[in-house]
Amino acid sequence: QVHLQESGPGLVKPSQNLSLTCTVSGVSINSGGYLWNWIRQHPGKGLEWLGYINYRGSIFYNPSLKSRLIISMDASKKQYSLNLTSLTDADTAVYYCVRGEGYYYSLDVWGQGTAVTVAS
Amino acid sequence: SSELTQSPAVSVALGQTVRITCQGDTLRDYYAGWYQQKPGQAPVRVMYGKDDRPSGIPDRFSGSRSGNTFALTITGTQAEDEAVYYCKSRDSGGNFLFGGGTKVTVL
């Protein structure tokens, strides 16, 4: 069974950077056919796609966050990561790591999400 | 434009049928998928592709497509179907898009 688990700090100060890691189990993270996504949800709001990385290391970023966002992968650790710089309170959200699979890259496996609060 | 539009909310009587729509120009070229989110939980995929239902999703959920609109229909709605439903697709640049979500209330 495929399982994704986010980890990282729950509280970050404004202007600092956020680093989150997603640990993948039950499947090889460098298998073809999958996109490894980060998605967030602001409190009481909808879903926002942040970006994804595939097994080749190709990366797509949400254009609205591209200047502040880096997504990377460490296949040997079965992990991929998000680094978001220059945080403001607008980055307070639940962050999900999510697998995209198949021809339609539908989002078939979601992590439980990790809540991040940006506050001093 | 690269946007997906959903009605904010809909209500349905227990056992009746509800249809949720997702509209956007990009849907003329790309499929939409549907995700159900209950309070305090991560979203769950309920529909993808042309009309593909993941294992474990009841067959009362069905999908359809017409022009720039995708629809998710729940036939014989149950109390446990009360949730927010999001559509998701992509644009020509490879970016993923979400609709704003439709809250389904079961009366």
PDB file of C-alpha atoms in Angstrom:
ATOM      1  CA  GLN A   1       0.000   0.000   0.000  1.00  0.00           C
ATOM      2  CA  VAL A   2       1.340   3.390  -0.999  1.00  0.00           C
ATOM      3  CA  HIS A   3       1.698   5.875   1.836  1.00  0.00           C
ATOM      4  CA  LEU A   4       2.868   9.483   1.868  1.00  0.00           C
ATOM      5  CA  GLN A   5       3.825  11.292   5.059  1.00  0.00           C
ATOM      6  CA  GLU A   6       4.660  14.965   5.403  1.00  0.00           C
ATOM      7  CA  SER A   7       7.072  16.250   8.020  1.00  0.00           C
ATOM      8  CA  GLY A   8       8.325  19.670   8.974  1.00  0.00           C
ATOM      9  CA  PRO A   9       7.879  22.543  11.395  1.00  0.00           C
ATOM     10  CA  GLY A  10       4.419  23.563  12.440  1.00  0.00           C
ATOM     11  CA  LEU A  11       5.403  27.143  13.177  1.00  0.00           C
ATOM     12  CA  VAL A  12       7.640  29.412  11.154  1.00  0.00           C
ATOM     13  CA  LYS A  13       8.443  33.077  11.652  1.00  0.00           C
ATOM     14  CA  PRO A  14       7.666  35.641   8.946  1.00  0.00           C
ATOM     15  CA  SER A  15      10.442  36.163   6.412  1.00  0.00           C
ATOM     16  CA  GLN A  16      11.950  32.775   7.227  1.00  0.00           C
ATOM     17  CA  ASN A  17      11.972  29.749   4.932  1.00  0.00           C
ATOM     18  CA  LEU A  18       9.832  26.640   5.124  1.00  0.00           C
ATOM     19  CA  SER A  19      11.214  23.179   4.477  1.00  0.00           C
ATOM     20  CA  LEU A  20       8.864  20.223   4.279  1.00  0.00           C
ATOM     21  CA  THR A  21       9.663  16.625   3.437  1.00  0.00           C
ATOM     22  CA  CYS A  22       7.402  13.912   2.093  1.00  0.00           C
ATOM     23  CA  THR A  23       8.424  10.334   2.805  1.00  0.00           C
ATOM     24  CA  VAL A  24       7.041   7.805   0.348  1.00  0.00           C
ATOM     25  CA  SER A  25       6.521   4.145   1.142  1.00  0.00           C
ATOM     26  CA  GLY A  26       5.049   1.273  -0.812  1.00  0.00           C
ATOM     27  CA  VAL A  27       6.355   2.407  -4.207  1.00  0.00           C
ATOM     28  CA  SER A  28       9.635   3.466  -5.716  1.00  0.00           C
ATOM     29  CA  ILE A  29       9.724   7.244  -5.895  1.00  0.00           C
ATOM     30  CA  ASN A  30      11.769   7.109  -9.093  1.00  0.00           C
ATOM     31  CA  SER A  31       9.306   4.903 -10.936  1.00  0.00           C
ATOM     32  CA  GLY A  32       8.093   6.274 -14.208  1.00  0.00           C
ATOM     33  CA  GLY A  33       4.510   7.411 -14.580  1.00  0.00           C
ATOM     34  CA  TYR A  34       4.178   9.380 -11.372  1.00  0.00           C
ATOM     35  CA  LEU A  35       4.264  13.034 -10.473  1.00  0.00           C
ATOM     36  CA  TRP A  36       5.070  13.953  -6.895  1.00  0.00           C
ATOM     37  CA  ASN A  37       3.065  17.018  -5.952  1.00  0.00           C
ATOM     38  CA  TRP A  38       2.800  19.594  -3.235  1.00  0.00           C
ATOM     39  CA  ILE A  39      -0.642  21.096  -2.651  1.00  0.00           C
ATOM     40  CA  ARG A  40      -1.758  23.448   0.081  1.00  0.00           C
ATOM     41  CA  GLN A  41      -5.009  24.614   1.578  1.00  0.00           C
ATOM     42  CA  HIS A  42      -5.388  27.903   3.365  1.00  0.00           C
ATOM     43  CA  PRO A  43      -7.661  27.818   6.435  1.00  0.00           C
ATOM     44  CA  GLY A  44     -11.249  27.426   5.329  1.00  0.00           C
ATOM     45  CA  LYS A  45     -10.303  27.782   1.663  1.00  0.00           C
ATOM     46  CA  GLY A  46      -9.840  25.643  -1.416  1.00  0.00           C
ATOM     47  CA  LEU A  47      -6.927  23.656  -2.764  1.00  0.00           C
ATOM     48  CA  GLU A  48      -3.903  25.293  -4.357  1.00  0.00           C
ATOM     49  CA  TRP A  49      -1.437  23.305  -6.445  1.00  0.00           C
ATOM     50  CA  LEU A  50       2.160  24.343  -5.712  1.00  0.00           C
ATOM     51  CA  GLY A  51       4.202  22.161  -8.021  1.00  0.00           C
ATOM     52  CA  TYR A  52       5.471  18.697  -8.838  1.00  0.00           C
ATOM     53  CA  ILE A  53       8.592  16.732  -9.625  1.00  0.00           C
ATOM     54  CA  ASN A  54       8.873  13.505 -11.585  1.00  0.00           C
ATOM     55  CA  TYR A  55      11.363  10.645 -11.567  1.00  0.00           C
ATOM     56  CA  ARG A  56      13.504  12.349 -14.192  1.00  0.00           C
ATOM     57  CA  GLY A  57      13.802  15.414 -12.007  1.00  0.00           C
ATOM     58  CA  SER A  58      11.582  17.528 -14.239  1.00  0.00           C
ATOM     59  CA  ILE A  59       9.814  20.137 -12.145  1.00  0.00           C
ATOM     60  CA  PHE A  60       6.764  22.320 -12.714  1.00  0.00           C
ATOM     61  CA  TYR A  61       5.894  25.191 -10.398  1.00  0.00           C
ATOM     62  CA  ASN A  62       2.738  27.190  -9.915  1.00  0.00           C
ATOM     63  CA  PRO A  63       3.647  30.429 -11.712  1.00  0.00           C
ATOM     64  CA  SER A  64       2.392  32.488  -8.780  1.00  0.00           C
ATOM     65  CA  LEU A  65       4.965  30.884  -6.453  1.00  0.00           C
ATOM     66  CA  LYS A  66       7.772  30.084  -8.843  1.00  0.00           C
ATOM     67  CA  SER A  67      10.117  32.766  -7.524  1.00  0.00           C
ATOM     68  CA  ARG A  68       9.917  31.436  -3.936  1.00  0.00           C
ATOM     69  CA  LEU A  69       9.567  27.706  -4.379  1.00  0.00           C
ATOM     70  CA  ILE A  70      12.011  24.854  -4.844  1.00  0.00           C
ATOM     71  CA  ILE A  71      10.961  21.214  -5.076  1.00  0.00           C
ATOM     72  CA  SER A  72      13.590  18.491  -4.955  1.00  0.00           C
ATOM     73  CA  MET A  73      13.849  14.731  -4.658  1.00  0.00           C
ATOM     74  CA  ASP A  74      16.160  12.329  -2.857  1.00  0.00           C
ATOM     75  CA  ALA A  75      15.300   8.925  -4.277  1.00  0.00           C
ATOM     76  CA  SER A  76      17.788   7.148  -2.030  1.00  0.00           C
ATOM     77  CA  LYS A  77      15.790   8.322   0.990  1.00  0.00           C
ATOM     78  CA  LYS A  78      12.442   7.846  -0.778  1.00  0.00           C
ATOM     79  CA  GLN A  79      11.692  11.484  -0.109  1.00  0.00           C
ATOM     80  CA  TYR A  80      10.841  14.636  -1.932  1.00  0.00           C
ATOM     81  CA  SER A  81      10.882  18.100  -0.461  1.00  0.00           C
ATOM     82  CA  LEU A  82       9.493  21.601  -0.633  1.00  0.00           C
ATOM     83  CA  ASN A  83      11.405  24.740   0.195  1.00  0.00           C
ATOM     84  CA  LEU A  84       9.396  27.957   0.287  1.00  0.00           C
ATOM     85  CA  THR A  85      11.240  31.192   0.982  1.00  0.00           C
ATOM     86  CA  SER A  86      10.314  34.555   2.478  1.00  0.00           C
ATOM     87  CA  LEU A  87       7.200  33.390   4.272  1.00  0.00           C
ATOM     88  CA  THR A  88       4.313  35.683   5.138  1.00  0.00           C
ATOM     89  CA  ASP A  89       1.103  34.954   6.979  1.00  0.00           C
ATOM     90  CA  ALA A  90      -0.433  34.251   3.569  1.00  0.00           C
ATOM     91  CA  ASP A  91       1.571  31.023   3.566  1.00  0.00           C
ATOM     92  CA  THR A  92      -0.253  29.718   6.626  1.00  0.00           C
ATOM     93  CA  ALA A  93      -1.925  26.560   5.357  1.00  0.00           C
ATOM     94  CA  VAL A  94      -2.138  22.802   5.483  1.00  0.00           C
ATOM     95  CA  TYR A  95       0.457  21.387   3.111  1.00  0.00           C
ATOM     96  CA  TYR A  96      -0.187  18.041   1.417  1.00  0.00           C
ATOM     97  CA  CYS A  97       2.154  15.811  -0.509  1.00  0.00           C
ATOM     98  CA  VAL A  98       0.238  13.967  -3.191  1.00  0.00           C
ATOM     99  CA  ARG A  99       1.008  11.415  -5.872  1.00  0.00           C
ATOM    100  CA  GLY A 100      -0.231  11.971  -9.405  1.00  0.00           C
ATOM    101  CA  GLU A 101      -0.559   8.847 -11.505  1.00  0.00           C
ATOM    102  CA  GLY A 102      -1.570   7.566 -14.877  1.00  0.00           C
ATOM    103  CA  TYR A 103      -2.378   9.187 -18.168  1.00  0.00           C
ATOM    104  CA  TYR A 104      -4.482  11.871 -16.522  1.00  0.00           C
ATOM    105  CA  TYR A 105      -2.045  12.350 -13.625  1.00  0.00           C
ATOM    106  CA  SER A 106      -4.972  12.210 -11.276  1.00  0.00           C
ATOM    107  CA  LEU A 107      -4.137  12.614  -7.615  1.00  0.00           C
ATOM    108  CA  ASP A 108      -4.601   9.151  -6.258  1.00  0.00           C
ATOM    109  CA  VAL A 109      -2.669   9.100  -2.971  1.00  0.00           C
ATOM    110  CA  TRP A 110      -2.634  11.980  -0.488  1.00  0.00           C
ATOM    111  CA  GLY A 111      -0.624  12.473   2.640  1.00  0.00           C
ATOM    112  CA  GLN A 112      -2.551  13.395   5.761  1.00  0.00           C
ATOM    113  CA  GLY A 113      -1.311  16.978   5.503  1.00  0.00           C
ATOM    114  CA  THR A 114       0.796  19.060   7.830  1.00  0.00           C
ATOM    115  CA  ALA A 115      -0.360  22.379   9.223  1.00  0.00           C
ATOM    116  CA  VAL A 116       2.064  25.271   8.957  1.00  0.00           C
ATOM    117  CA  THR A 117       1.481  28.552  10.752  1.00  0.00           C
ATOM    118  CA  VAL A 118       3.490  31.640   9.922  1.00  0.00           C
ATOM    119  CA  ALA A 119       3.620  33.862  12.987  1.00  0.00           C
ATOM    120  CA  SER A 120       6.105  35.686  15.114  1.00  0.00           C
TER     121      SER A 120
ATOM    122  CA  SER B   1      -8.265  31.511 -19.361  1.00  0.00           C
ATOM    123  CA  SER B   2      -6.845  28.899 -17.029  1.00  0.00           C
ATOM    124  CA  GLU B   3      -9.598  28.825 -14.433  1.00  0.00           C
ATOM    125  CA  LEU B   4     -12.085  26.240 -13.278  1.00  0.00           C
ATOM    126  CA  THR B   5     -15.460  27.452 -12.055  1.00  0.00           C
ATOM    127  CA  GLN B   6     -17.679  25.582  -9.620  1.00  0.00           C
ATOM    128  CA  SER B   7     -20.843  26.642  -7.843  1.00  0.00           C
ATOM    129  CA  PRO B   8     -20.046  27.291  -4.182  1.00  0.00           C
ATOM    130  CA  ALA B   9     -22.769  25.166  -2.661  1.00  0.00           C
ATOM    131  CA  VAL B  10     -25.662  22.850  -3.376  1.00  0.00           C
ATOM    132  CA  SER B  11     -28.115  20.958  -1.205  1.00  0.00           C
ATOM    133  CA  VAL B  12     -29.781  17.638  -1.902  1.00  0.00           C
ATOM    134  CA  ALA B  13     -32.373  15.564  -0.104  1.00  0.00           C
ATOM    135  CA  LEU B  14     -31.280  12.204   1.200  1.00  0.00           C
ATOM    136  CA  GLY B  15     -31.633   9.600  -1.538  1.00  0.00           C
ATOM    137  CA  GLN B  16     -31.993  12.132  -4.329  1.00  0.00           C
ATOM    138  CA  THR B  17     -29.641  13.025  -7.172  1.00  0.00           C
ATOM    139  CA  VAL B  18     -27.215  15.935  -7.246  1.00  0.00           C
ATOM    140  CA  ARG B  19     -25.102  17.145 -10.145  1.00  0.00           C
ATOM    141  CA  ILE B  20     -21.992  19.272  -9.586  1.00  0.00           C
ATOM    142  CA  THR B  21     -20.341  21.028 -12.473  1.00  0.00           C
ATOM    143  CA  CYS B  22     -16.881  22.336 -13.279  1.00  0.00           C
ATOM    144  CA  GLN B  23     -16.477  24.749 -16.145  1.00  0.00           C
ATOM    145  CA  GLY B  24     -13.390  26.091 -17.869  1.00  0.00           C
ATOM    146  CA  ASP B  25     -11.883  26.633 -21.290  1.00  0.00           C
ATOM    147  CA  THR B  26      -9.040  24.239 -20.567  1.00  0.00           C
ATOM    148  CA  LEU B  27     -11.588  21.440 -20.169  1.00  0.00           C
ATOM    149  CA  ARG B  28     -12.104  21.422 -23.922  1.00  0.00           C
ATOM    150  CA  ASP B  29      -8.601  19.942 -24.161  1.00  0.00           C
ATOM    151  CA  TYR B  30      -8.001  18.168 -20.857  1.00  0.00           C
ATOM    152  CA  TYR B  31      -9.960  15.918 -18.537  1.00  0.00           C
ATOM    153  CA  ALA B  32     -11.058  16.890 -15.067  1.00  0.00           C
ATOM    154  CA  GLY B  33     -10.902  14.744 -11.975  1.00  0.00           C
ATOM    155  CA  TRP B  34     -13.045  15.037  -8.857  1.00  0.00           C
ATOM    156  CA  TYR B  35     -11.982  14.990  -5.216  1.00  0.00           C
ATOM    157  CA  GLN B  36     -14.112  14.709  -2.102  1.00  0.00           C
ATOM    158  CA  GLN B  37     -12.991  16.387   1.103  1.00  0.00           C
ATOM    159  CA  LYS B  38     -14.666  15.938   4.445  1.00  0.00           C
ATOM    160  CA  PRO B  39     -13.890  18.235   7.391  1.00  0.00           C
ATOM    161  CA  GLY B  40     -10.473  17.676   8.887  1.00  0.00           C
ATOM    162  CA  GLN B  41      -9.494  15.100   6.282  1.00  0.00           C
ATOM    163  CA  ALA B  42      -7.328  15.020   3.196  1.00  0.00           C
ATOM    164  CA  PRO B  43      -9.162  14.944  -0.122  1.00  0.00           C
ATOM    165  CA  VAL B  44     -10.010  11.620  -1.725  1.00  0.00           C
ATOM    166  CA  ARG B  45     -10.183  10.962  -5.449  1.00  0.00           C
ATOM    167  CA  VAL B  46     -13.700   9.951  -6.515  1.00  0.00           C
ATOM    168  CA  MET B  47     -13.590  10.273 -10.308  1.00  0.00           C
ATOM    169  CA  TYR B  48     -10.984  10.681 -13.027  1.00  0.00           C
ATOM    170  CA  GLY B  49     -10.519  10.375 -16.756  1.00  0.00           C
ATOM    171  CA  LYS B  50     -13.590   9.919 -18.927  1.00  0.00           C
ATOM    172  CA  ASP B  51     -15.723   8.302 -16.226  1.00  0.00           C
ATOM    173  CA  ASP B  52     -13.351   6.224 -14.152  1.00  0.00           C
ATOM    174  CA  ARG B  53     -14.157   5.481 -10.564  1.00  0.00           C
ATOM    175  CA  PRO B  54     -11.354   4.415  -8.214  1.00  0.00           C
ATOM    176  CA  SER B  55     -11.652   1.165  -6.349  1.00  0.00           C
ATOM    177  CA  GLY B  56     -13.808   1.603  -3.271  1.00  0.00           C
ATOM    178  CA  ILE B  57     -15.841   4.536  -4.584  1.00  0.00           C
ATOM    179  CA  PRO B  58     -19.540   3.627  -4.746  1.00  0.00           C
ATOM    180  CA  ASP B  59     -21.166   3.362  -8.151  1.00  0.00           C
ATOM    181  CA  ARG B  60     -23.632   6.092  -7.216  1.00  0.00           C
ATOM    182  CA  PHE B  61     -20.839   8.453  -8.275  1.00  0.00           C
ATOM    183  CA  SER B  62     -20.600   9.048 -12.018  1.00  0.00           C
ATOM    184  CA  GLY B  63     -18.936  11.548 -14.306  1.00  0.00           C
ATOM    185  CA  SER B  64     -19.744  13.176 -17.614  1.00  0.00           C
ATOM    186  CA  ARG B  65     -18.392  15.757 -20.001  1.00  0.00           C
ATOM    187  CA  SER B  66     -19.911  18.233 -22.419  1.00  0.00           C
ATOM    188  CA  GLY B  67     -17.891  20.883 -24.173  1.00  0.00           C
ATOM    189  CA  ASN B  68     -16.031  22.884 -21.558  1.00  0.00           C
ATOM    190  CA  THR B  69     -17.933  21.398 -18.634  1.00  0.00           C
ATOM    191  CA  PHE B  70     -17.377  18.307 -16.543  1.00  0.00           C
ATOM    192  CA  ALA B  71     -20.025  17.061 -14.159  1.00  0.00           C
ATOM    193  CA  LEU B  72     -20.039  14.775 -11.143  1.00  0.00           C
ATOM    194  CA  THR B  73     -23.384  13.178 -10.399  1.00  0.00           C
ATOM    195  CA  ILE B  74     -24.317  11.430  -7.179  1.00  0.00           C
ATOM    196  CA  THR B  75     -27.383   9.254  -7.626  1.00  0.00           C
ATOM    197  CA  GLY B  76     -29.160   8.243  -4.435  1.00  0.00           C
ATOM    198  CA  THR B  77     -27.130  10.611  -2.271  1.00  0.00           C
ATOM    199  CA  GLN B  78     -26.232   9.296   1.162  1.00  0.00           C
ATOM    200  CA  ALA B  79     -25.505  11.223   4.333  1.00  0.00           C
ATOM    201  CA  GLU B  80     -21.832  10.294   4.098  1.00  0.00           C
ATOM    202  CA  ASP B  81     -21.588  12.066   0.756  1.00  0.00           C
ATOM    203  CA  GLU B  82     -21.844  15.431   2.483  1.00  0.00           C
ATOM    204  CA  ALA B  83     -18.508  17.059   1.723  1.00  0.00           C
ATOM    205  CA  VAL B  84     -16.753  19.639  -0.412  1.00  0.00           C
ATOM    206  CA  TYR B  85     -16.037  18.455  -3.933  1.00  0.00           C
ATOM    207  CA  TYR B  86     -13.179  19.888  -5.979  1.00  0.00           C
ATOM    208  CA  CYS B  87     -12.499  19.469  -9.658  1.00  0.00           C
ATOM    209  CA  LYS B  88      -8.928  19.452 -10.889  1.00  0.00           C
ATOM    210  CA  SER B  89      -7.437  19.654 -14.346  1.00  0.00           C
ATOM    211  CA  ARG B  90      -4.425  21.109 -16.081  1.00  0.00           C
ATOM    212  CA  ASP B  91      -3.555  23.818 -18.563  1.00  0.00           C
ATOM    213  CA  SER B  92      -1.486  23.710 -21.738  1.00  0.00           C
ATOM    214  CA  GLY B  93       1.612  24.701 -19.792  1.00  0.00           C
ATOM    215  CA  GLY B  94       1.458  21.596 -17.623  1.00  0.00           C
ATOM    216  CA  ASN B  95       0.204  23.443 -14.550  1.00  0.00           C
ATOM    217  CA  PHE B  96      -2.493  21.846 -12.445  1.00  0.00           C
ATOM    218  CA  LEU B  97      -5.659  23.777 -11.630  1.00  0.00           C
ATOM    219  CA  PHE B  98      -8.356  23.358  -9.008  1.00  0.00           C
ATOM    220  CA  GLY B  99     -11.886  24.634  -8.996  1.00  0.00           C
ATOM    221  CA  GLY B 100     -13.011  26.575  -5.970  1.00  0.00           C
ATOM    222  CA  GLY B 101     -14.973  23.656  -4.565  1.00  0.00           C
ATOM    223  CA  THR B 102     -18.676  22.875  -4.163  1.00  0.00           C
ATOM    224  CA  LYS B 103     -20.068  22.177  -0.725  1.00  0.00           C
ATOM    225  CA  VAL B 104     -22.715  19.477  -0.885  1.00  0.00           C
ATOM    226  CA  THR B 105     -25.192  19.478   1.973  1.00  0.00           C
ATOM    227  CA  VAL B 106     -27.450  16.453   2.419  1.00  0.00           C
ATOM    228  CA  LEU B 107     -30.830  17.364   3.867  1.00  0.00           C
TER     229      LEU B 107
END
